[in-house]
Short mmCIF file of C-alpha atoms in Angstrom, two decimals:
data_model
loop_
_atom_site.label_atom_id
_atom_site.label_comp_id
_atom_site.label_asym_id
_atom_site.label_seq_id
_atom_site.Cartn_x
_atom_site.Cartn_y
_atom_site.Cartn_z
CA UNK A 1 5.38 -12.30 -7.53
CA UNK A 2 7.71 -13.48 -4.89
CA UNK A 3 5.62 -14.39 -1.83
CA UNK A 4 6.53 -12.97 1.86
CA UNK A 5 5.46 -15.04 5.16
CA UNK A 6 4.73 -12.63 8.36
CA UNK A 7 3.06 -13.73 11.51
CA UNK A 8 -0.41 -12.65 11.90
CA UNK A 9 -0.22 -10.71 15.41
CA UNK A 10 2.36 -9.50 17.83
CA UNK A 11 2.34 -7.76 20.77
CA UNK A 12 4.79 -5.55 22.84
CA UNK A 13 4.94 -3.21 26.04
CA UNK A 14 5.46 0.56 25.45
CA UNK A 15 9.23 1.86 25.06
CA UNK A 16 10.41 -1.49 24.28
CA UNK A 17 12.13 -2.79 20.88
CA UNK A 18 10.16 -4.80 18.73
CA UNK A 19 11.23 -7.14 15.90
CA UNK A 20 8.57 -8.07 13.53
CA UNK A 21 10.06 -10.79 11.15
CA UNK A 22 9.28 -11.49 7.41
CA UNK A 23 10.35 -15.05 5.40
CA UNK A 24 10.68 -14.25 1.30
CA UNK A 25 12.40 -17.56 0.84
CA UNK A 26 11.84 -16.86 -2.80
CA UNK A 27 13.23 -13.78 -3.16
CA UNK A 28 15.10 -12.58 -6.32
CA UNK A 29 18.34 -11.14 -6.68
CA UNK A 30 16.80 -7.82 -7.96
CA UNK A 31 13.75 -7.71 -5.50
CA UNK A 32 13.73 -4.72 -2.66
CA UNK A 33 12.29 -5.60 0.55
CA UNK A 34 10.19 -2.82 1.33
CA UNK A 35 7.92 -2.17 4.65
CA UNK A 36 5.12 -0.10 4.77
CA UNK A 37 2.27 0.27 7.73
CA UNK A 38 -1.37 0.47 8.29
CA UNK A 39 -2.69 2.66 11.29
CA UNK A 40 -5.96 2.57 11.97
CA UNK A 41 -8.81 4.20 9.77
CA UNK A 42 -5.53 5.51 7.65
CA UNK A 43 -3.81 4.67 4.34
CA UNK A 44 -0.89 2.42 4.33
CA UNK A 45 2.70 4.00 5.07
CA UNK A 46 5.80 3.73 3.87
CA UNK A 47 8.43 2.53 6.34
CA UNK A 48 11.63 1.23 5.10
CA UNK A 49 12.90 -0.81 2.38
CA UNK A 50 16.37 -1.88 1.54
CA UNK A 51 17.87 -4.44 -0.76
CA UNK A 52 20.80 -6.07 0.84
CA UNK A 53 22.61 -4.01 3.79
CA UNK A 54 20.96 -3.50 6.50
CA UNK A 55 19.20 0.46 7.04
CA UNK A 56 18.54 2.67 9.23
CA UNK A 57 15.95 5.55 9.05
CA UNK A 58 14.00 7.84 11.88
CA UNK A 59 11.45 5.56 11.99
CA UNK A 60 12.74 2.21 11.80
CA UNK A 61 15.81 -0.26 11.03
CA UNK A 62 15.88 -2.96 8.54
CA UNK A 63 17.87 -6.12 9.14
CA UNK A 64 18.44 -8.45 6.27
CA UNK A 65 19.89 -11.18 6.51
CA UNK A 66 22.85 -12.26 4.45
CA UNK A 67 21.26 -14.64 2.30
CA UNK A 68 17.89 -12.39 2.10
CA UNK A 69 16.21 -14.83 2.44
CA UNK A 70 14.42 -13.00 5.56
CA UNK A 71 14.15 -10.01 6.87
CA UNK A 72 13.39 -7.97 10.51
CA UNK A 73 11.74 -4.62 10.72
CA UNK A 74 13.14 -3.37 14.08
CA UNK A 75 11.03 -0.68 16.00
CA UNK A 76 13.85 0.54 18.88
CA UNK A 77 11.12 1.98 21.13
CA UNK A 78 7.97 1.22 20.27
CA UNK A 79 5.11 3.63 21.09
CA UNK A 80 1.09 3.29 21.47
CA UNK A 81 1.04 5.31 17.93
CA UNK A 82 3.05 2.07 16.72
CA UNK A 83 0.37 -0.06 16.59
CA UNK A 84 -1.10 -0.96 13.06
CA UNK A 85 -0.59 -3.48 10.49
CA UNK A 86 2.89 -4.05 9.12
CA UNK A 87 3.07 -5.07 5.45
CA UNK A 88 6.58 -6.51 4.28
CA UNK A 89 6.49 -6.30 0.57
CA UNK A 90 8.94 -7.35 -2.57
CA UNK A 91 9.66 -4.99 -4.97
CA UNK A 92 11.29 -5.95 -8.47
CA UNK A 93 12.34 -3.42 -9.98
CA UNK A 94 11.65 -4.90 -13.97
CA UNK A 95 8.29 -4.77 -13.39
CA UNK A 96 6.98 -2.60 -15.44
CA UNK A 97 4.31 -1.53 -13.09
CA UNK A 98 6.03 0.53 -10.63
CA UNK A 99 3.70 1.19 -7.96
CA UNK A 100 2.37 -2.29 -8.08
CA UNK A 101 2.93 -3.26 -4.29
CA UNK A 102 1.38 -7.27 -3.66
CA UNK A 103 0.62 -6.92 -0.18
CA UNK A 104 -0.32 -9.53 2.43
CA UNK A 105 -2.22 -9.99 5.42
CA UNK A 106 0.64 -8.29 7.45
CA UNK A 107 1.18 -8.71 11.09
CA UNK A 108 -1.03 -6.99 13.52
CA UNK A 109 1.18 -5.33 16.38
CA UNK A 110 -0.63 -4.58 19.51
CA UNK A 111 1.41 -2.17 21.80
CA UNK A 112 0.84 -2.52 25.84
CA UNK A 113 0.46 0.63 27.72
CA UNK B 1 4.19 19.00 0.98
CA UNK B 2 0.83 18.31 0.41
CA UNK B 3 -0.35 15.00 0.80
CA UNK B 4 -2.12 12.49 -1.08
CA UNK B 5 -6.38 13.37 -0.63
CA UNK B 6 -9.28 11.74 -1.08
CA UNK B 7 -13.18 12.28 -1.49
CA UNK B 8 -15.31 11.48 -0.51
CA UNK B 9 -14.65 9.29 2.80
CA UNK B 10 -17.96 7.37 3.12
CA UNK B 11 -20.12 6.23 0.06
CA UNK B 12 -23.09 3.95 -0.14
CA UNK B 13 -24.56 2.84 -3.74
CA UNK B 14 -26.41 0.35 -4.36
CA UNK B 15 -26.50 -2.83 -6.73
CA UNK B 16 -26.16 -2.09 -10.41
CA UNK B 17 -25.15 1.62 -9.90
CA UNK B 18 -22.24 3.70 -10.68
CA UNK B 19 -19.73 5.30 -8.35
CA UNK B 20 -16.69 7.54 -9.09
CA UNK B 21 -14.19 7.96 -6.40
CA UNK B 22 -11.44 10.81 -6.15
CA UNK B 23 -8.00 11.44 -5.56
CA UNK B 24 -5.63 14.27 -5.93
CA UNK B 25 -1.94 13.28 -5.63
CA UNK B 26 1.06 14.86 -4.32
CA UNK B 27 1.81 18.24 -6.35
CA UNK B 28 5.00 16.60 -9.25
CA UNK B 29 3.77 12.48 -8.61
CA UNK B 30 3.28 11.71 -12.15
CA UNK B 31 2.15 8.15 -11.28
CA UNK B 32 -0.69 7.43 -9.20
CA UNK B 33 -2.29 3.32 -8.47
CA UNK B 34 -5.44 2.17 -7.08
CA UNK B 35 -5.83 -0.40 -4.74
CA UNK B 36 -9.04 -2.16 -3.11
CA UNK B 37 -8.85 -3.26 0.19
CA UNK B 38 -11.49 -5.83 1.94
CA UNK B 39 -12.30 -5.60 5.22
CA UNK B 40 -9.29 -7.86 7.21
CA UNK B 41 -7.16 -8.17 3.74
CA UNK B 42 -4.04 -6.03 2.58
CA UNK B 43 -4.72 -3.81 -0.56
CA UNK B 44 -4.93 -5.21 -3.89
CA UNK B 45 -3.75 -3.64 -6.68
CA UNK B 46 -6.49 -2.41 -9.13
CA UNK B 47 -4.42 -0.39 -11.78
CA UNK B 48 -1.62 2.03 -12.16
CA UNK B 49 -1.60 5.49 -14.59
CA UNK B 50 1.38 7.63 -15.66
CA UNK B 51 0.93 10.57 -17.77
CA UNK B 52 -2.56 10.36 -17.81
CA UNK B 53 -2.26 6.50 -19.74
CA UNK B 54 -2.81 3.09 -17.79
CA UNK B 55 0.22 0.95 -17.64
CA UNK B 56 -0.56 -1.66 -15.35
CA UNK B 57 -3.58 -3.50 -14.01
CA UNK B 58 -4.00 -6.19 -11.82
CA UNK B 59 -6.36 -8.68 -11.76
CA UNK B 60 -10.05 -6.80 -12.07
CA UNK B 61 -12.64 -6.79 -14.52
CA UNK B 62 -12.98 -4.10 -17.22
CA UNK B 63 -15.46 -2.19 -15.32
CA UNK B 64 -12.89 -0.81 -13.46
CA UNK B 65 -11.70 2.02 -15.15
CA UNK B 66 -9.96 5.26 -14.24
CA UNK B 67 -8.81 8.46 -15.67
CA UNK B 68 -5.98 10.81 -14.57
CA UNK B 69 -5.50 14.58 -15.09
CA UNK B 70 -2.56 16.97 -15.78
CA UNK B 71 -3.44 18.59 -12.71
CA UNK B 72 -2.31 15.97 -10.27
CA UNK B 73 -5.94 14.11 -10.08
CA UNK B 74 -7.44 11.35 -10.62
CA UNK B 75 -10.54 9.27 -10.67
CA UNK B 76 -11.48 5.66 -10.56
CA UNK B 77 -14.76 5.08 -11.94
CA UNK B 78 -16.76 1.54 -11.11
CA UNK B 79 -20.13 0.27 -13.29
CA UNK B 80 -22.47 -1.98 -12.37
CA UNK B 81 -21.85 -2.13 -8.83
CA UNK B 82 -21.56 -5.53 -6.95
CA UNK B 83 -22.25 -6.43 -3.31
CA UNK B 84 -18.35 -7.54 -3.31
CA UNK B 85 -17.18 -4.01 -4.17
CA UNK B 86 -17.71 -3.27 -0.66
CA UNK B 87 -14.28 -2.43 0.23
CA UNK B 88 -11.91 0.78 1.17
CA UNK B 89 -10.34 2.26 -1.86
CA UNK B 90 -7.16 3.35 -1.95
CA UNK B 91 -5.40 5.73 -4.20
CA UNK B 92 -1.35 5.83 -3.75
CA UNK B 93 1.30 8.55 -5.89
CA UNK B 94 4.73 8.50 -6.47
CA UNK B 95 6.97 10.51 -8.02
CA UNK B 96 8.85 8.73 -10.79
CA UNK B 97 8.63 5.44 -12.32
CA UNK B 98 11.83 4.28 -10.50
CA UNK B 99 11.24 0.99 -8.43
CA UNK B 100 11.89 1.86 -4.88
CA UNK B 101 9.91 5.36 -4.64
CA UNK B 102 7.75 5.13 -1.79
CA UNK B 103 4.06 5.27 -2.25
CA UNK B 104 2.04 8.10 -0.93
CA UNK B 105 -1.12 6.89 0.13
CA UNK B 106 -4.22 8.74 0.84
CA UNK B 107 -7.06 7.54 3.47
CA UNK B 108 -9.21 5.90 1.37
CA UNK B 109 -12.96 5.95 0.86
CA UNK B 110 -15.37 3.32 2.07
CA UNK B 111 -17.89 2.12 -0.37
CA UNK B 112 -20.47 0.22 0.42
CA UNK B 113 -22.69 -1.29 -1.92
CA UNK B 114 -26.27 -2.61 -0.84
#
């Protein structure tokens, strides 16, 4: 499985935009970059995920840049409820496994009152 | 929509024991995964059923089994319980086989094993 790189913590003040990068230098043509997130005491949840424009969604964007070979989840105002662990995850669509999602250790965002 | 549940929340077992864990999916997933997550760690895939047949496993041992029901449940069953199986189990549906369906998870239950 193609490998993503994510810092381990972030932080950020309330209502501001936050831009949590992820490096998948080894990305494949076919893979989806897909974002899911981890609240507290919960199950992961899905985000975003997009394979080569960039997307837009009510909770998030995804910015990709044009060689893919990294990718920014962009929270426009981030809220206390926003903080959990953010998983960026490649997806390849020819495995045959479908819901087999590798995740990492994510990056812990910590939002500031 | 109902979501993805799971029972129970909390479960302690000890060494050499047996534990089964449930989930019921989202009413028309016909998929549903398993993951393990240690404390600090992202999930790790355990294995993945559609139509009631495993079609994917990841990298655990044999006593790791599960079984999944026409109604939209599921089980994942563990033997001979080790210390390590301390972790938060996750069970995750989605509604097709097409890569790119979000994954519905549910909150998990904590085992602990003693």
């Amino acid at each position: 499985d193609a490998k993503t790189t994510q810092p381990n913590s972030m932080e950020s003040n309330e209502e501001e935009p936050v831009h949590l990068p992820c490096n998948h230098s080894t990305i494949s043509g076919t893979d989806y970059i897909h974002w899911y997130r981890q609240l507290p005491s919960q199950g992961p949840e899905y985000v975003i995920h997009g394979l080569t424009s960039n997307v837009n969604n009510r909770m998030a964007s995804l910015a990709i840049a044009e060689d893919r070979k990294s990718s920014t989840l962009i929270l426009h105002r981030a809220t206390l409820r926003d903080a959990a662990v953010y998983y960026c995850i490649l997806r390849d669509p020819l495995e045959t496994s479908g819901s087999r999602l590798t995740f990492g250790e994510g990056t812990q965002l910590t939002v500031n009152p | 929509e109902t979501g993805v549940t799971q029972s129970p929340t909390h479960l302690i077992k000890t060494r050499g024991q047996q534990v089964t864990l449930r989930c019921s999916s989202q009413s028309g997933h016909n998929t549903v995964s398993w993951y393990q997550q240690a404390l600090g760690q992202g999930p790790q895939f355990i294995f993945q059923y559609y139509r009631e047949e495993e079609n994917g496993r990841g990298n655990f041992p044999p006593r790791f089994s599960g079984l999944q029901f026409p109604n939209y449940s599921s089980e994942l069953n563990v033997n001979a319980l080790e210390l390590d199986d301390s972790a938060l189990y996750l069970c995750a549906s989605s509604g097709d086989r097409v890569i790119g369906s979000p994954l519905h998870f549910g909150n998990g239950t904590r085992l602990t094993v003693t």
